[in-house]
Coordinates of C-alpha atoms in Angstrom, one line a residue:
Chain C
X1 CA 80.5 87.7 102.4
X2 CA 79.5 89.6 105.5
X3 CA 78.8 93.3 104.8
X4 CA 80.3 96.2 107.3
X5 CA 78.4 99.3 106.4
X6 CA 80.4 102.3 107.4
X7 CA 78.9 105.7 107.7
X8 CA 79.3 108.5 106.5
X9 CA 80.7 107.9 103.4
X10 CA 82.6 111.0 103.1
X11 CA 83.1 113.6 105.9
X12 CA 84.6 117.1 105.3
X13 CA 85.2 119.3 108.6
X14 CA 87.2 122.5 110.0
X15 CA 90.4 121.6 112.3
X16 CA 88.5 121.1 116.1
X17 CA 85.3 120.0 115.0
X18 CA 84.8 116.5 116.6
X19 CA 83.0 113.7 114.7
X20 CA 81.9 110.1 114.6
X21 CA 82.2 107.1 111.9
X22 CA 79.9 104.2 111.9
X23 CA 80.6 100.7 111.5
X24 CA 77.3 99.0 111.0
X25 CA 76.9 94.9 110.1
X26 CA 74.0 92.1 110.8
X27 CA 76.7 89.6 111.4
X28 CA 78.5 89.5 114.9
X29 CA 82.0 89.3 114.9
X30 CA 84.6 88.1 117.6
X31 CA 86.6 91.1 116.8
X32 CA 86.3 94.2 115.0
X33 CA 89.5 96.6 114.1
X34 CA 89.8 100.1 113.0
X35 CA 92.7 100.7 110.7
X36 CA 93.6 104.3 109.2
X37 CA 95.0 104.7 105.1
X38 CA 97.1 107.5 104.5
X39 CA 97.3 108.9 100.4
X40 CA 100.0 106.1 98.9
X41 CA 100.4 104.4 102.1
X42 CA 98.7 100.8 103.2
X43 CA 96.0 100.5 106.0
X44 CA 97.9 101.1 109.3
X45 CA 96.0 99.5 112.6
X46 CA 94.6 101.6 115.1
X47 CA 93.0 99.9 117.4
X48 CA 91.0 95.9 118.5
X49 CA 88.1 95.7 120.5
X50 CA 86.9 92.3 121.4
X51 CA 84.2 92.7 124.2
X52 CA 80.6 93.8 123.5
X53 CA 80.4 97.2 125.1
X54 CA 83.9 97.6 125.2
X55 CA 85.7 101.0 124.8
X56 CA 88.8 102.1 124.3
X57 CA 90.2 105.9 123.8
X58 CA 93.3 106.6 122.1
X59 CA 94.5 110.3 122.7
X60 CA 91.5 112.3 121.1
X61 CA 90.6 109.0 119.3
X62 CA 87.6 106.7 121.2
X63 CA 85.9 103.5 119.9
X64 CA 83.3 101.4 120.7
X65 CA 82.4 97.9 120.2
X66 CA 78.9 97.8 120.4
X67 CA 76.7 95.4 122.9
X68 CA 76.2 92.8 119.9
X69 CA 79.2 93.0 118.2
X70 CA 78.0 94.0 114.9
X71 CA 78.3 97.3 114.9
X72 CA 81.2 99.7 116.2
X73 CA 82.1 103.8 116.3
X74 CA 85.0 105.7 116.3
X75 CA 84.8 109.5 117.7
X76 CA 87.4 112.1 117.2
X77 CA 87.8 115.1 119.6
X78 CA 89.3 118.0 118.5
X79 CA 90.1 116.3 115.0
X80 CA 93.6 117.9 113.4
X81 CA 94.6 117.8 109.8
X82 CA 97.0 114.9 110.4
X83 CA 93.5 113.0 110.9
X84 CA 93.2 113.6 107.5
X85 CA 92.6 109.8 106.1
X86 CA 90.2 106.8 104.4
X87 CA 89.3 105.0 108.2
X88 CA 88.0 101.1 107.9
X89 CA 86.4 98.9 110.0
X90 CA 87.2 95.3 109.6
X91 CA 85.3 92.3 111.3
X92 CA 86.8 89.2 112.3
X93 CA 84.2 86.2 112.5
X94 CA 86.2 84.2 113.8
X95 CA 90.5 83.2 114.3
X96 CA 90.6 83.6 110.2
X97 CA 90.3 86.2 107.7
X98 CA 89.0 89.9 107.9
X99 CA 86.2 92.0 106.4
X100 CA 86.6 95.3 105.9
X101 CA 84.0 97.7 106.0
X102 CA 83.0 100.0 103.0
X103 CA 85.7 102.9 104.7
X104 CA 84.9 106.7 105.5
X105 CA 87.5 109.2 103.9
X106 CA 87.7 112.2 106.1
X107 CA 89.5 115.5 105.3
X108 CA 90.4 118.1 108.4
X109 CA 90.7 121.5 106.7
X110 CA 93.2 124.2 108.7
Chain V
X1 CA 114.0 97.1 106.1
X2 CA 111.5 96.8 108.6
X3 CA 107.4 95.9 108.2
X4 CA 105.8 95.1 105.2
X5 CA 107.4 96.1 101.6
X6 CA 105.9 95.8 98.6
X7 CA 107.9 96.5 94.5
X8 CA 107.2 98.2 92.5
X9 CA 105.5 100.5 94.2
X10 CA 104.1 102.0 90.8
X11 CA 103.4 99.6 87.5
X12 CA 101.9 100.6 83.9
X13 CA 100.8 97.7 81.5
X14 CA 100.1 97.0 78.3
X15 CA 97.3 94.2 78.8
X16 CA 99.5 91.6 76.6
X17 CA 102.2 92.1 79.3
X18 CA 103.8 89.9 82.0
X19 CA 104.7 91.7 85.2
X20 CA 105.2 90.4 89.1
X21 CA 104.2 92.0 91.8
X22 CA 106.6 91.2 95.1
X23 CA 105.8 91.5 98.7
X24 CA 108.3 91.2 101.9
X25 CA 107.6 91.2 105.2
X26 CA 110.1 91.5 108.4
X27 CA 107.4 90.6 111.0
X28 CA 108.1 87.3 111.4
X29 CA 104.6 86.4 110.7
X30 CA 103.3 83.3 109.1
X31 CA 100.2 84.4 107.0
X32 CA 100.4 86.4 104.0
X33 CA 97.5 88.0 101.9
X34 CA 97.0 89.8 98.5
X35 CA 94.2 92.8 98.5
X36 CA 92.7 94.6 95.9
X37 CA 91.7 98.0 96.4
X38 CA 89.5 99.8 93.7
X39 CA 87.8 102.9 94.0
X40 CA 84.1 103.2 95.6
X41 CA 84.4 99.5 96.6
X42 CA 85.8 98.1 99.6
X43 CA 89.0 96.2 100.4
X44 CA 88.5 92.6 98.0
X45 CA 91.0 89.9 99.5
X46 CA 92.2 88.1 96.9
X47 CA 94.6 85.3 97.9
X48 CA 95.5 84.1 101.7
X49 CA 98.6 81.7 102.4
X50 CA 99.5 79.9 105.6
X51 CA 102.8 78.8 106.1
X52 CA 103.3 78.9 102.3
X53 CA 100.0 76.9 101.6
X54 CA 97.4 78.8 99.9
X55 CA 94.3 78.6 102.1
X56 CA 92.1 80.8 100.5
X57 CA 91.0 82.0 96.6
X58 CA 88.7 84.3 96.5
X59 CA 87.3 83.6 92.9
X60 CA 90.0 85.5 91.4
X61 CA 90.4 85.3 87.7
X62 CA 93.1 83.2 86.4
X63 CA 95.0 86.3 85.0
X64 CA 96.2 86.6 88.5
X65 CA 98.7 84.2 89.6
X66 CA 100.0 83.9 93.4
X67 CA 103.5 82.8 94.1
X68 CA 104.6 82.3 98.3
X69 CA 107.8 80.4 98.0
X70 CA 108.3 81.1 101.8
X71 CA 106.8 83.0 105.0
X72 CA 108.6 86.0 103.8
X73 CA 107.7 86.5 100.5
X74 CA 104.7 86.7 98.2
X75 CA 104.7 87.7 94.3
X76 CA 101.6 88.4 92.1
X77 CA 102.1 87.3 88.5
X78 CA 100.1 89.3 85.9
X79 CA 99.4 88.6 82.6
X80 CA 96.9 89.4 79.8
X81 CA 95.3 92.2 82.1
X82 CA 92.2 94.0 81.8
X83 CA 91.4 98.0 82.3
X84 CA 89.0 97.3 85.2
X85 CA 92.3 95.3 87.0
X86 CA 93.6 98.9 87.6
X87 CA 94.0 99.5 91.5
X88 CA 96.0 99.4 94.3
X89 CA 97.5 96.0 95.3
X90 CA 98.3 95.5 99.0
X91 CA 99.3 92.8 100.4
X92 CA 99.9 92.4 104.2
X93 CA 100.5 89.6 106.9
X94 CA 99.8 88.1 110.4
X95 CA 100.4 85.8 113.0
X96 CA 98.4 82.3 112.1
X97 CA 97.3 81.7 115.6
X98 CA 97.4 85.2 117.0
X99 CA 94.1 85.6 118.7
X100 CA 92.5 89.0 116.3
X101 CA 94.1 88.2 113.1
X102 CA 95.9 91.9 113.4
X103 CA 97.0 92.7 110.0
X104 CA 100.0 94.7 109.4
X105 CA 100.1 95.9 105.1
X106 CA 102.1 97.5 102.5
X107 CA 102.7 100.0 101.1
X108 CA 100.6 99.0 98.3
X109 CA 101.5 98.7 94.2
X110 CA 99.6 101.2 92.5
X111 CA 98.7 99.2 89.2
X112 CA 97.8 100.9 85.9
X113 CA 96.5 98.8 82.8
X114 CA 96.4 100.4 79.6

């Protein structure tokens, strides 16, 4: 089993605060994806970065891949209550399975 | 019906009953995967099939029986369930040879056992 250690575990802010999740792991991963849960809903996929040092922004959303691959962040701008959501990380070793990190559940209060 | 679908989206059990969980997806993908997701732990995979061939177990008790009779479909048979087997069950799906193993899920099965 390889561990992905996300940080914080819990995050409560006001709408247009930003913020950052952690992703932290000792393995190194050929991949690592960020996925987003909505209340009642599955894991939906946000974003794949593959490179080490790669990053890639997605409207107010930016992630990173860091040098090593085993460890990534996600930082929100301006965060809005439709951010409101559990937010996993999930490593890829290799072509096969994932491993999803231990999530963050943020809540974007009005 | 488009993406991932999983009935019944809600299930309370007795733990002496039999129920199935079903799964569909519309993707077109060839892998498909049961998750469980409890509270304060994270995302457990379960069972993985390729192509209808179960590749993976994941030490799953036997009360917990996968069916993929094709690329489309996957069922979860239950039976003689414990308390602690209450969570959500998602299953999702990829395509094998895809180069990040992109996972598209469910809706999820939100499984009570009494």
């Amino acid at each position: 089993t390889q561990l992905l250690e996300q940080s914080p575990q819990f995050l409560s802010i006001q709408e247009g605060e930003n913020l950052t999740v952690y992703c932290n792991s000792s393995s190194v991963f050929s991949s690592l994806q960020w996925y987003r849960q909505e209340p009642g809903e599955g894991p939906v996929l946000l974003v794949t970065v593959v490179t080490g040092g790669e990053v890639k922004k997605l409207k107010r959303l930016t992630f990173q891949f860091g040098d090593a691959r085993k460890d990534s962040s996600l930082h929100i701008t301006a965060a809005q209550p439709g951010d409101t959501g559990l937010y996993l990380c999930a490593g890829a070793p290799g072509a096969n399975n994932l491993f999803f990190g231990t999530g963050t559940r943020l809540t974007v209060i009005p | 019906e488009t993406g991932v679908t999983q009935t019944p989206r809600h299930l309370v059990m007795g733990m002496t009953n039999k129920k199935s969980l079903k799964c569909e997806q519309h993707l077109g993908h060839n892998a498909m995967y049961w998750y469980k997701q409890s509270a304060k732990k994270p995302l457990e995979l379960m069972f993985v099939y390729n192509f209808k061939e179960q590749t993976e177990n994941n030490s799953v008790p036997s009360r917990f029986s996968p069916e993929c009779p094709n690329s489309s479909h996957l069922f979860l048979h239950l039976h003689t369930l414990q308390p602690e087997d209450s969570a959500l069950y998602l299953c999702a799906s990829s395509l094998t040879g895809a180069p990040y193993n992109e996972q598209f899920f469910g809706p999820g099965t939100r499984l009570t056992v009494l």
